Tab-separated table of C-alpha atoms in Angstrom:
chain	number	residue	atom	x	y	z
A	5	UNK	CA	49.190	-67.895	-53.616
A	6	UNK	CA	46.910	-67.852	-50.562
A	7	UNK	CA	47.308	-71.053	-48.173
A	8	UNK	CA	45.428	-69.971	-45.674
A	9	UNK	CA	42.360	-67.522	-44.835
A	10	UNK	CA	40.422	-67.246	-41.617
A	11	UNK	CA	37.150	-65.431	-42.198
A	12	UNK	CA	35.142	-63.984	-39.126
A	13	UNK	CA	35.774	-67.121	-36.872
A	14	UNK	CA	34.824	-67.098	-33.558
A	15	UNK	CA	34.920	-69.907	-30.863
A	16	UNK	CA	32.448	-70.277	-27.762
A	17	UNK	CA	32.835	-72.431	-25.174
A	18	UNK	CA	30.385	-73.146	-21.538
A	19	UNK	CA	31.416	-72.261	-18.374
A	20	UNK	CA	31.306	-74.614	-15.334
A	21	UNK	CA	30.027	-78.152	-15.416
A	22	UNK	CA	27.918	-79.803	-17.532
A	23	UNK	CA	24.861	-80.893	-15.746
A	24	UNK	CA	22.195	-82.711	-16.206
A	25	UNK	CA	19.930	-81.911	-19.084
A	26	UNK	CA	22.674	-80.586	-21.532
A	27	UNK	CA	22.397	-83.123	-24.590
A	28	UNK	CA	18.475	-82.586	-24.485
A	29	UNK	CA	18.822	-78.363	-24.044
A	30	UNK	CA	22.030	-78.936	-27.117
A	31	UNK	CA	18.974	-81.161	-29.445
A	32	UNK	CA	16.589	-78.279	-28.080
A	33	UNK	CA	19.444	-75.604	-29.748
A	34	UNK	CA	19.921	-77.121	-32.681
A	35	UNK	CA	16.230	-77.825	-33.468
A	36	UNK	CA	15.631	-74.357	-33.144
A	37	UNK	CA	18.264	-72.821	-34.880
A	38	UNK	CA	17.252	-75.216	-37.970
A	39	UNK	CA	13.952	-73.636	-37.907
A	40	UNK	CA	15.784	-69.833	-37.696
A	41	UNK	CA	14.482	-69.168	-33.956
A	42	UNK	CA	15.897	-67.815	-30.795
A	43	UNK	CA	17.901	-70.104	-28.365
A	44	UNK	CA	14.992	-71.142	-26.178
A	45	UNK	CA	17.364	-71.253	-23.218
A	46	UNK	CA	18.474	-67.474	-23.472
A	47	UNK	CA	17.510	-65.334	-20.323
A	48	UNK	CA	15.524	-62.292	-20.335
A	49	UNK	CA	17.634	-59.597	-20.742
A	50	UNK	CA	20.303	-60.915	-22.711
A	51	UNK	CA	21.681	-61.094	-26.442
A	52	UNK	CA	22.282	-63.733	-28.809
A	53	UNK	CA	25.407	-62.288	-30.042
A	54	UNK	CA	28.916	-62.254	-29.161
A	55	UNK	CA	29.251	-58.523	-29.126
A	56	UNK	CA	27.181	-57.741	-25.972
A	57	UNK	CA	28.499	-59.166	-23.229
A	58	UNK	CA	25.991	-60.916	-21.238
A	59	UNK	CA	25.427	-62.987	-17.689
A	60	UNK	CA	25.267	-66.317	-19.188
A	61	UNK	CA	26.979	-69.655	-18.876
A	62	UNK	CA	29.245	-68.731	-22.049
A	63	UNK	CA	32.233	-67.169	-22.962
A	64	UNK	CA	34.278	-66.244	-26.458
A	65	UNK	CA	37.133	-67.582	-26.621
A	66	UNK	CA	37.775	-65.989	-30.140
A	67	UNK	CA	36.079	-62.876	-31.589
A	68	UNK	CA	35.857	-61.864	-35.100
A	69	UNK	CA	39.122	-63.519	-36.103
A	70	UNK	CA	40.146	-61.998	-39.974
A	71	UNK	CA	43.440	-62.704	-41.681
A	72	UNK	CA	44.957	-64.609	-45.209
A	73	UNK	CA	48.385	-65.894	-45.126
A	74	UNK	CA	49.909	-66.780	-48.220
A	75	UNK	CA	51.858	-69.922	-49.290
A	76	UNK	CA	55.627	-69.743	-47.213
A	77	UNK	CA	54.851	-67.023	-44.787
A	78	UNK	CA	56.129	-68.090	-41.920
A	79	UNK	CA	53.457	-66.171	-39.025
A	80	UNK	CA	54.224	-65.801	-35.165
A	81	UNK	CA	50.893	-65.652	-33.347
A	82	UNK	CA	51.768	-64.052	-29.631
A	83	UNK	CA	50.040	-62.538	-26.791
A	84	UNK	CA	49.598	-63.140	-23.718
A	85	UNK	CA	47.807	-65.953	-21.543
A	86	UNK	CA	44.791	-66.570	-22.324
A	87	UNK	CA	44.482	-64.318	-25.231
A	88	UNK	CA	43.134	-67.315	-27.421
A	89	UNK	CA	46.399	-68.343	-28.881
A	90	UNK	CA	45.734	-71.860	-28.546
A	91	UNK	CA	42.452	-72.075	-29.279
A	92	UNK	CA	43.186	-70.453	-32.875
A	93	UNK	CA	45.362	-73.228	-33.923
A	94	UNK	CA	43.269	-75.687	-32.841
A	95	UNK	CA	40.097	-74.180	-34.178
A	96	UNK	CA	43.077	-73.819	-37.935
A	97	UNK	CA	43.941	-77.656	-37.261
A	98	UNK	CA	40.395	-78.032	-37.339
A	99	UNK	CA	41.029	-79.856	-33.484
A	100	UNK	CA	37.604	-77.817	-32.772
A	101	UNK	CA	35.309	-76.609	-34.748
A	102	UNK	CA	34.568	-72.373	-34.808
A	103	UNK	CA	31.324	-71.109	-33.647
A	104	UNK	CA	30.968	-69.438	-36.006
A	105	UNK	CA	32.899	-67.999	-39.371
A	106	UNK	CA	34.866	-70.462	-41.783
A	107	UNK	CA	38.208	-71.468	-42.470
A	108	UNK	CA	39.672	-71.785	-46.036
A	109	UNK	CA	43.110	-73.603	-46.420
A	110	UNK	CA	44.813	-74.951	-49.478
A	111	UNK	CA	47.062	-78.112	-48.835
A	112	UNK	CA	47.364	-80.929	-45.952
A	113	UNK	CA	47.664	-79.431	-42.316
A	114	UNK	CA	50.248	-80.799	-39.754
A	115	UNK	CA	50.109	-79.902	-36.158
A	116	UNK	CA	51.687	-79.897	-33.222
A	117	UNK	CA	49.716	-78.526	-30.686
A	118	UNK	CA	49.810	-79.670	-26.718
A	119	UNK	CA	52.136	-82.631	-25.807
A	120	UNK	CA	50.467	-85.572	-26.293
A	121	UNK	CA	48.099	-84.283	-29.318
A	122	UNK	CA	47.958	-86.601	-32.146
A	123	UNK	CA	49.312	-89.577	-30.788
A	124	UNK	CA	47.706	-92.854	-29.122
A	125	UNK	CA	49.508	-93.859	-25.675
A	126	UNK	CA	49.369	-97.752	-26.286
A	127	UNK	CA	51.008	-97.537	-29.758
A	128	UNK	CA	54.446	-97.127	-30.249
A	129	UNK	CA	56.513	-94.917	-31.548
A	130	UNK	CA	57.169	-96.405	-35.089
A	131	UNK	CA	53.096	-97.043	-35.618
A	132	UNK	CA	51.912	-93.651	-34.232
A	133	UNK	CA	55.079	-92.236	-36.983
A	134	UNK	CA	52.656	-94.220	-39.331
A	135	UNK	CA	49.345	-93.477	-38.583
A	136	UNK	CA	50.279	-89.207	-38.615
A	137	UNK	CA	50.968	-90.035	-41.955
A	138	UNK	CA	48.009	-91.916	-42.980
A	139	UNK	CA	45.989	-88.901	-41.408
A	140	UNK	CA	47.497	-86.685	-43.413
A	141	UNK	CA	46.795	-89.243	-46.349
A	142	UNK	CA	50.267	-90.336	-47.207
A	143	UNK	CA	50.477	-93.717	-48.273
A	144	UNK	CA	52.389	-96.127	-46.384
A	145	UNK	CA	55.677	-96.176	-48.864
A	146	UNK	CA	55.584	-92.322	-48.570
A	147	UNK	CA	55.890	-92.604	-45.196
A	148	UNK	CA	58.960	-95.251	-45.293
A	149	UNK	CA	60.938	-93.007	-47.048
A	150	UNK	CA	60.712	-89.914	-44.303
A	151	UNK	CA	60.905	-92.816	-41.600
A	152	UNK	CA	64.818	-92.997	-41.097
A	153	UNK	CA	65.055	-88.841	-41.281
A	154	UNK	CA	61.950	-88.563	-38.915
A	155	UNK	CA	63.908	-91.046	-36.546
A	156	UNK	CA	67.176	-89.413	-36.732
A	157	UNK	CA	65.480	-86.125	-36.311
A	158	UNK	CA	64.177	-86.985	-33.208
A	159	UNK	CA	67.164	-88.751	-31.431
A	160	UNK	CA	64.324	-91.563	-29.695
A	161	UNK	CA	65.867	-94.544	-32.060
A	162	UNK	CA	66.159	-96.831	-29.099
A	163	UNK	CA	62.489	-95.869	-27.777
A	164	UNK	CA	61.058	-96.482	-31.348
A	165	UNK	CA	59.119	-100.111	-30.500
A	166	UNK	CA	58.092	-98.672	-27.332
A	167	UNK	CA	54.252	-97.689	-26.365
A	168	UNK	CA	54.954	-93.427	-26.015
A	169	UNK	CA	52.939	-93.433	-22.916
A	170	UNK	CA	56.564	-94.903	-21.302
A	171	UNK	CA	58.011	-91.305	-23.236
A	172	UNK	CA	59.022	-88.600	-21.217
A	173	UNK	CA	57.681	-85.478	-21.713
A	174	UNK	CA	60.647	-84.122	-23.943
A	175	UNK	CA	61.135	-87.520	-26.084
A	176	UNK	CA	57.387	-86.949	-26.606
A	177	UNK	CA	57.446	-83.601	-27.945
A	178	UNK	CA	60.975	-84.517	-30.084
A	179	UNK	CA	59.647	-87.131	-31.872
A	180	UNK	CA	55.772	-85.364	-32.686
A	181	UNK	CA	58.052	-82.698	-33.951
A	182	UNK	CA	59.912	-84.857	-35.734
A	183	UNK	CA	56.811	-85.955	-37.313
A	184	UNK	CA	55.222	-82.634	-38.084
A	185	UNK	CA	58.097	-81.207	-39.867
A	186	UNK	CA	58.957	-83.901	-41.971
A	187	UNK	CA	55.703	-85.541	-43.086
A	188	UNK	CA	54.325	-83.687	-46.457
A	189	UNK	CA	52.262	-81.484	-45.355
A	190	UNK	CA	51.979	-78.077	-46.881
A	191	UNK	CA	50.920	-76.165	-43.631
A	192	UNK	CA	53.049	-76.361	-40.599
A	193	UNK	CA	51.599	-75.446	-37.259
A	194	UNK	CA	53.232	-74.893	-33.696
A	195	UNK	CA	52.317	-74.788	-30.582
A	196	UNK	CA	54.701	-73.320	-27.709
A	197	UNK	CA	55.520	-77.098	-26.568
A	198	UNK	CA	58.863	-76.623	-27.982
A	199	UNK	CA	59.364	-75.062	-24.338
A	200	UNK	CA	59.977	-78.641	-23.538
A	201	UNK	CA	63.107	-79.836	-23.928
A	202	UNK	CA	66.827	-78.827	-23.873
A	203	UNK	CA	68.130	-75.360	-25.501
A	204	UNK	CA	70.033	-77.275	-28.042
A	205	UNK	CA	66.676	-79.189	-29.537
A	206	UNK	CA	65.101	-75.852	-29.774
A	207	UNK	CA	67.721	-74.480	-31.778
A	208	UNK	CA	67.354	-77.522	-33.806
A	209	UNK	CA	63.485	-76.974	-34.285
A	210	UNK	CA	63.843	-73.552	-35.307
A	211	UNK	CA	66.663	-74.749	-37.745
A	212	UNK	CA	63.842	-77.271	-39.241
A	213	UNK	CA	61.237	-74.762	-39.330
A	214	UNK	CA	63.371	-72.419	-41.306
A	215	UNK	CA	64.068	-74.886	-43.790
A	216	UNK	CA	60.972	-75.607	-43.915
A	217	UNK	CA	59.423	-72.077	-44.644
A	218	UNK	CA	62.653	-70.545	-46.571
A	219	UNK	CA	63.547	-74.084	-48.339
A	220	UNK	CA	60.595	-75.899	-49.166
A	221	UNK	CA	57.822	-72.741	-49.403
A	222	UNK	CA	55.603	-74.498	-46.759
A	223	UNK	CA	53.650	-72.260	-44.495
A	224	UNK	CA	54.376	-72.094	-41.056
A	225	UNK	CA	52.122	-70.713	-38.094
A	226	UNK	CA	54.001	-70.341	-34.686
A	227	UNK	CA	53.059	-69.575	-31.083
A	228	UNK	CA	55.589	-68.916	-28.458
A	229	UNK	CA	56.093	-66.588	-25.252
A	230	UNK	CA	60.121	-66.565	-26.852
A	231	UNK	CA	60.499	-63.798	-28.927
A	232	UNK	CA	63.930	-64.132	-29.814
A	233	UNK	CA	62.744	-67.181	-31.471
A	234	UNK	CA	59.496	-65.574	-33.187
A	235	UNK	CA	61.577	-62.644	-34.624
A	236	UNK	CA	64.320	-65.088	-35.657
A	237	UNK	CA	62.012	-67.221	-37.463
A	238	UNK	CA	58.786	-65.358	-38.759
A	239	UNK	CA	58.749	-62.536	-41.277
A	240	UNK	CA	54.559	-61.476	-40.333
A	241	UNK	CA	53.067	-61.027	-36.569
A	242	UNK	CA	49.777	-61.676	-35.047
A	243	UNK	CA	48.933	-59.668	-31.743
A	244	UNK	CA	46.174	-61.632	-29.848
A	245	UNK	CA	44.222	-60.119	-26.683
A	246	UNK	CA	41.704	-61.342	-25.051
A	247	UNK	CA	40.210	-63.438	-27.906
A	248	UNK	CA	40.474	-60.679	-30.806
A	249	UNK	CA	43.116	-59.281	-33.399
A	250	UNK	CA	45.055	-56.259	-31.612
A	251	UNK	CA	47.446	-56.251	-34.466
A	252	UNK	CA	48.794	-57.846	-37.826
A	253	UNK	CA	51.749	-57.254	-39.643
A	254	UNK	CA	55.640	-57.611	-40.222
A	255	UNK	CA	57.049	-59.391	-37.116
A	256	UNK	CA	59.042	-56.755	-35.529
A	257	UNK	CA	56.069	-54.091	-35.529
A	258	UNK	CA	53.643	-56.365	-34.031
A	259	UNK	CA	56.313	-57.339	-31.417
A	260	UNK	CA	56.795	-53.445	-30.347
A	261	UNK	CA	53.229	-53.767	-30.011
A	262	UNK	CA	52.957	-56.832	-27.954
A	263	UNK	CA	55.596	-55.019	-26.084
A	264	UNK	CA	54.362	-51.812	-25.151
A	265	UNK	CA	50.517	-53.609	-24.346
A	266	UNK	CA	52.998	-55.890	-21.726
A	267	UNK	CA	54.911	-53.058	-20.511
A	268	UNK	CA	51.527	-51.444	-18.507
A	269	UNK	CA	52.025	-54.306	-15.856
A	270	UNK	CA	55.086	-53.396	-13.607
A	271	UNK	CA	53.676	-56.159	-11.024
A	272	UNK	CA	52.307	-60.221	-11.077
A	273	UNK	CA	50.784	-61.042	-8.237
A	274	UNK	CA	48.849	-64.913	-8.742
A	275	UNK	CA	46.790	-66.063	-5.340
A	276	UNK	CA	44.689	-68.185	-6.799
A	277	UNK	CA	45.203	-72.336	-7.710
A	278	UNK	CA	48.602	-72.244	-8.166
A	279	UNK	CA	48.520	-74.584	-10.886
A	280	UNK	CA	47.000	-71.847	-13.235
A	281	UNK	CA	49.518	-69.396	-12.087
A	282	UNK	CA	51.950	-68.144	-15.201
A	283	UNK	CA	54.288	-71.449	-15.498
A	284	UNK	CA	54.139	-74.958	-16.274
A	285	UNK	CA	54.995	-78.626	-14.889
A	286	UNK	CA	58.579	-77.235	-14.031
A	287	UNK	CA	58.016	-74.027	-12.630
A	288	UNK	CA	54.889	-71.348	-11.365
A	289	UNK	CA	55.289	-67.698	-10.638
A	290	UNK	CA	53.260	-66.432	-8.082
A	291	UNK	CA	54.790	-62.936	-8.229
A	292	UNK	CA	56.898	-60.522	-10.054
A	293	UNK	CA	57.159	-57.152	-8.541
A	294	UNK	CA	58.817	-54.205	-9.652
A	295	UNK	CA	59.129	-51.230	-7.145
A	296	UNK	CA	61.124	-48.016	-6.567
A	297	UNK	CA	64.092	-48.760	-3.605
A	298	UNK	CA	63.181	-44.962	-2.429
A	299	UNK	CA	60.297	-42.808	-3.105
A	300	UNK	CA	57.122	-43.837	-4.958
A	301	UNK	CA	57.883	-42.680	-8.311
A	302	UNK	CA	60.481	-44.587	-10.575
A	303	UNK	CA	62.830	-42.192	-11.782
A	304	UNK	CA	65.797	-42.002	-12.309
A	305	UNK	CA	66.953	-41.438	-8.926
A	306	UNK	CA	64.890	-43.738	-6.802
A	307	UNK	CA	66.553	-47.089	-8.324
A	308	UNK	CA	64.343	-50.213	-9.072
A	309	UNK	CA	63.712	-53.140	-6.527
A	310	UNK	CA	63.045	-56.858	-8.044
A	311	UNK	CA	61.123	-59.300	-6.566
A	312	UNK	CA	60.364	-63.050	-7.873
A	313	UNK	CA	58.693	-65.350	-6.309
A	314	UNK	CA	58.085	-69.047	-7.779
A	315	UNK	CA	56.902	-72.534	-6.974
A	316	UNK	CA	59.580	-75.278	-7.737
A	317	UNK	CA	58.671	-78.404	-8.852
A	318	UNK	CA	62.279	-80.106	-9.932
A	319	UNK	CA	64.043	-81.560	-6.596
A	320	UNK	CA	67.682	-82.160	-6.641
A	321	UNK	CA	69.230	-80.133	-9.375
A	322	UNK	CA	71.053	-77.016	-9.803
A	323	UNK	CA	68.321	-74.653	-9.995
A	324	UNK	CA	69.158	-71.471	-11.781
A	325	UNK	CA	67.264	-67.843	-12.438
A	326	UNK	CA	67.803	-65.451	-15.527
A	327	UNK	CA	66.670	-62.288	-15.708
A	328	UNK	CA	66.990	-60.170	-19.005
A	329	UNK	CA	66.525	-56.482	-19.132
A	330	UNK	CA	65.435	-54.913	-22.577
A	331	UNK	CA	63.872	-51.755	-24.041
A	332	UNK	CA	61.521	-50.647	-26.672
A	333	UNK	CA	64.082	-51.151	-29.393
A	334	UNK	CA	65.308	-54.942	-28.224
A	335	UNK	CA	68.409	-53.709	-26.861
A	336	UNK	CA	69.955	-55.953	-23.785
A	337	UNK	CA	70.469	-53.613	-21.178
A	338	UNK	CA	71.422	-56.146	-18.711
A	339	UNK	CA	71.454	-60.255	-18.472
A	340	UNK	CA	72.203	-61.698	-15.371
A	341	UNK	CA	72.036	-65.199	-14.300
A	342	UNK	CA	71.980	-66.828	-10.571
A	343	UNK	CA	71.874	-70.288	-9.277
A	344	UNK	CA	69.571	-70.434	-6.795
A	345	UNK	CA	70.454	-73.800	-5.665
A	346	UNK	CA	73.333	-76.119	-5.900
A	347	UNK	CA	72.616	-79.797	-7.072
A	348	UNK	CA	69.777	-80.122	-3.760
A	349	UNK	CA	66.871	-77.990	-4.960
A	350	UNK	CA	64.331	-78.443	-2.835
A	351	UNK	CA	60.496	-78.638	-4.127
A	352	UNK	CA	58.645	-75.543	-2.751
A	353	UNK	CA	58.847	-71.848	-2.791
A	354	UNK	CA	61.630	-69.524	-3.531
A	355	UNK	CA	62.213	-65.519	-3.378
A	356	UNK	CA	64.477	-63.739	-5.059
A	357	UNK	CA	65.156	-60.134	-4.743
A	358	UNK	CA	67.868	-58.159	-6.023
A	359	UNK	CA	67.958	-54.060	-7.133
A	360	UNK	CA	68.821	-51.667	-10.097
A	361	UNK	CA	71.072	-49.068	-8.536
A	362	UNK	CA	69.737	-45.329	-8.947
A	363	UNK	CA	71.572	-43.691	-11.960
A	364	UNK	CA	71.910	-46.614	-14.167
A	365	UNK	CA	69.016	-46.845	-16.257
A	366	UNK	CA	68.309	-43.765	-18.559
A	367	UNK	CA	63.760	-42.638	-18.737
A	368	UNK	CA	61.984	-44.539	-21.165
A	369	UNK	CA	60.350	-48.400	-21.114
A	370	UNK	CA	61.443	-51.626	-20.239
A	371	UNK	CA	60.563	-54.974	-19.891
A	372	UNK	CA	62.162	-58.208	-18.363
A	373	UNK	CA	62.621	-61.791	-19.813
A	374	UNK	CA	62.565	-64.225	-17.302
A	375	UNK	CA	64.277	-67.797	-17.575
A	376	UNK	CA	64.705	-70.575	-15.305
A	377	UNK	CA	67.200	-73.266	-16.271
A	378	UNK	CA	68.435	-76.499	-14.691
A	379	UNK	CA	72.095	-77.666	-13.805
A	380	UNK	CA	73.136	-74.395	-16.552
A	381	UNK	CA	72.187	-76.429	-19.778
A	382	UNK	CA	68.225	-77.098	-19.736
A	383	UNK	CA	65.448	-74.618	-19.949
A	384	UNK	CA	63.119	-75.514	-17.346
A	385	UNK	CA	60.778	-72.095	-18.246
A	386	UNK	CA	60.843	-69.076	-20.467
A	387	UNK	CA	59.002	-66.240	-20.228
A	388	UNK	CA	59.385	-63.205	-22.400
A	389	UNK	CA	57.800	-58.889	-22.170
A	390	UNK	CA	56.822	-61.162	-18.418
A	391	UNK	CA	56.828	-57.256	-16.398
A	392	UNK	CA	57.098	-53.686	-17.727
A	393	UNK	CA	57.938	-50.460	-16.096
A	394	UNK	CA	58.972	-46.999	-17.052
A	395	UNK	CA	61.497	-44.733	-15.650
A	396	UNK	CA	60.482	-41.585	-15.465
A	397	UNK	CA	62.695	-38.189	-16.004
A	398	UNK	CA	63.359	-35.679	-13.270
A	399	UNK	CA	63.403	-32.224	-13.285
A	400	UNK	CA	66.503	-30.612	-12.747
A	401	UNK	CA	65.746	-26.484	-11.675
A	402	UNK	CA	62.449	-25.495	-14.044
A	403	UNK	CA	63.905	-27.210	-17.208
A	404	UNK	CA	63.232	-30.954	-18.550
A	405	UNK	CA	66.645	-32.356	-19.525
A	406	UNK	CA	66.500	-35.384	-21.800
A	407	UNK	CA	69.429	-37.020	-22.588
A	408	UNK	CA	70.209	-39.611	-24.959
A	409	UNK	CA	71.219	-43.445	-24.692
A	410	UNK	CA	70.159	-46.174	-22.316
A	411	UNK	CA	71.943	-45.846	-19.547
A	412	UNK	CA	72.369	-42.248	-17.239
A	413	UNK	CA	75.517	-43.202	-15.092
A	414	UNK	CA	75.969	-40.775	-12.412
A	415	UNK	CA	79.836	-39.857	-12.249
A	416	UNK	CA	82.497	-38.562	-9.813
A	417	UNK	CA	84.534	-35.698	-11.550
A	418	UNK	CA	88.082	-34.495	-10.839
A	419	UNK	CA	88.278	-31.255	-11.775
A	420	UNK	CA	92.102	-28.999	-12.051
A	421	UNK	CA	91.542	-25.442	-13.294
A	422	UNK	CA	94.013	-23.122	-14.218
C-alpha cells in the first residue's frame, strides 16, 4: 500500500536579504502568475525555469524530486552537505511548502526535524507532550495513555513541569523523540539530530525505530551522515546531490554509491566562516588531508599521510579522535582511537597527524569515518565516507601484478636451500 509519493517537487528559496520592496514585488508575482504571465521582475536574458541556470537572486534547493514509498519501508535519505536532505523532509512534513510539484501521503505525519522543531520554549515538557498530539489530532485521552511510555522513553521525568527552553540540548532532542515515535502517527520522519546525545540513546532510538517499522508497519524516513546506523535500520536508499535524485534503491547499493561519489575528495580544506565548516555546536573541521609520505602518487609504496585539523568547542573534558578506515565492500581495515586531551581540553584549534606505513594497504578505494567523542563514552561528532582516496598499483618489470585481499604486507623472508 503506498504511504507516501513525492511527485516532481522542487523547492526555491532567495538569496541574500530581503530588502525593501519584497511583499509588493511577491503581490506583483502572484498577480501575474494568476493571470498566466511572466514574472515581471525576471531580467533580460534569463529563464523562468529551474533547468537553466541563471544570474538571479534564486536558487533550487530541490530539483525534480520523484519517488513512492510504500506503507513500512523504512528509507535512509543520505548525501552529503547541502545536498537538500533537510529541506526534503521539511518540504514531506509539509514544514515548507514545494515550489513546485505535490506531495501525496496516506496517514498522520510525525517529525523530528532540527532540535527545537515542534516545540514552544515557554511550555513545559508535559504540555508541549500534549499539544504534538493534538497536532497530530489525537485526542487528549489518547495521548494519556502514551504519556507514562513517552516519559519513560525519554529519561527527562524530573524535567517534565519544566519550560524546555531550561532543556539541554540532548534532553531536548530525547524527549521530541520520545514524542515522535510513540504518538500514532503512521509516518515517522528523522532528522540527523539523533547526533545529539550519548551512544547509548542512539542505540536506543534505532531500537524504537525498528520496532516501529518491523513491529508496527509504520513508515519511517531517515537522514543521517552514520551509515552503520542507515544500513542497520533501512531496507531502501535515497542518494541526494546537490538538490536532485543521484540514486534510489535497496540500502546497501545506494550506499556503494554514496560511497564511491565521496571517495573523489581525498582532501577538506574549509577557510571560510568557520561556523559553516563540516561540524556542529561541539566540533568544526577545517581540514582533512590525505597525502602520499613520499612521491606524489599514492601507491602502494609511497604510504599515506593524515592530517585533521578541527575547532573545539567543549573545554575541560577528555577530548578524544576516531578514525575508521573502510573499503568499497564495508570492510574495517583499521579503527584507531586517540585522546587528544586529558580531562583540560582547551577551546581552540587542534592538529592531528599520523601515517599509513607503505606496504600495508593493498590498490583499490577507501574512505575514512571520522568520530570525536568526549571523556570515551559521548559522541561529540560523527562523520561518515568524510575523505576518499585510492591506492594505486605499481608496476613491477613490464607486467601489472594484482593481488588479492586488503592488505599487501611487505615481508622479510628466511630462506635455507638444500
Amino acid at each position: 500500500m503506498l504511504s507516501l509519493k513525492a511527485e516532481n517537487i522542487s523547492k526555491q528559496y532567495r538569496l541574500g536579504q530581503v530588502g525593501t520592496g519584497t511583499l509588493s514585488h511577491d503581490l506583483n508575482r502572484f498577480w501575474h502568475k494568476v493571470r498566466g504571465k511572466e514574472d515581471p521582475y525576471l531580467k533580460i536574458g534569463e529563464a523562468n525555469d529551474r533547468t537553466t541556470k541563471g544570474l538571479s537572486d534564486y536558487v533550487w534547493s530541490l530539483r525534480d524530486i520523484n519517488f513512492e514509498i510504500q506503507q513500512g519501508d523504512a528509507v535512509g535519505i543520505i548525501g552529503r552537505n547541502g545536498a537538500g536532505k533537510s529541506t526534503l523532509l521539511k518540504v514531506l512534513s509539509k514544514v515548507t511548502k514545494p515550489t513546485t510539484g505535490r506531495i501525496y501521503t496516506k496517514g498522520r505525519i510525525a517529525s523530528l526535524l532540527e532540535v527545537g522543531t515542534g516545540f514552544h520554549p515557554e511550555m513545559t515538557g508535559r504540555e508541549n507532550v500534549f499539544l504534538n498530539g493534538a497536532i497530530l489530532g489525537m485526542t487528549r485521552k489518547e495521548i494519556t495513555r502514551k504519556f507514562d511510555e513517552i516519559v519513560d522513553f525519554s529519561g527527562v521525568e524530573r524535567y517534565i513541569d519544566t519550560p524546555v527552553k531550561r532543556y539541554s540540548s540532548g534532553m531536548y532532542v530525547r524527549l521530541a523523540f520520545a514524542v515522535a515515535a510513540h504518538l500514532e502517527s503512521e509516518i515517522l520522519i528523522v532528522d540527523e539530530v539523533l547526533a545529539v546525545g550519548d551512544s547509548e540513546f542512539q542505540k536506543k532510538c534505532l531500537g524504537k525505530m525498528n520496532d516501529v517499522t518491523r513491529g508496527e508497519g509504520r513508515t519511517i524516513l531517515f537522514v543521517s551522515h552514520n551509515m552503520t546506523a542507515v544500513k542497520e535500520l533501512c531496507s531502501k536508499g535515497i542518494l541526494l546531490n546537490q538538490g536532485q535524485i543521484n540514486y534510489q534503491g535497496d540500502i546497501l547499493s545506494t550506499i556503494i554509491e554514496y560511497q564511491k561519489s565521496s571517495a573523489t575528495e581525498s582532501s577538506y580544506i574549509y577557510n571560510g566562516n568557520l561556523d559553516e565548516a563540516i561540524g556542529n555546536e561541539n566540533i568544526r573541521i577545517k581540514e582533512f588531508l590525505v597525502s602520499p609520505i613520499k612521491g606524489e602518487l599514492l601507491d602502494i609504496d609511497s604510504g599515506v599521510h593524515v592530517k585533521l585539523v578541527f575547532h573545539n568547542y567543549c573545554p575541560n573534558i577528555t577530548l578524544d579522535t576516531t578514525f575508521e578506515l573502510k573499503n568499497y565492500e564495508e570492510l574495517v581495515i583499521f579503527h584507531v582511537g586517540n585522546p587528544v586531551s586529558n580531562s583540560d581540553s582547551k577551546i581552540g584549534e587542534y592538529t592531528v597527524e599520523f601515517d599509513i606505513p607503505a606496504g600495508l594497504l593493498n590498490a583499490g578505494n577507501y574512505y575514512f569515518r571520522l568520530y570525536f567523542g568526549k571523556d570515551q563514552k559521548i559522541l561529540l561528532l560523527g562523520v561518515d565516507n568524510f575523505i576518499g582516496f585510492e591506492v594505486e598499483n605499481v608496476k613491477v618489470g613490464t607486467m601489472m601484478h594484482i593481488y588479492p585481499g586488503v592488505t599487501r604486507p611487505t615481508f622479510e623472508y628466511k630462506v635455507q636451500t638444500p
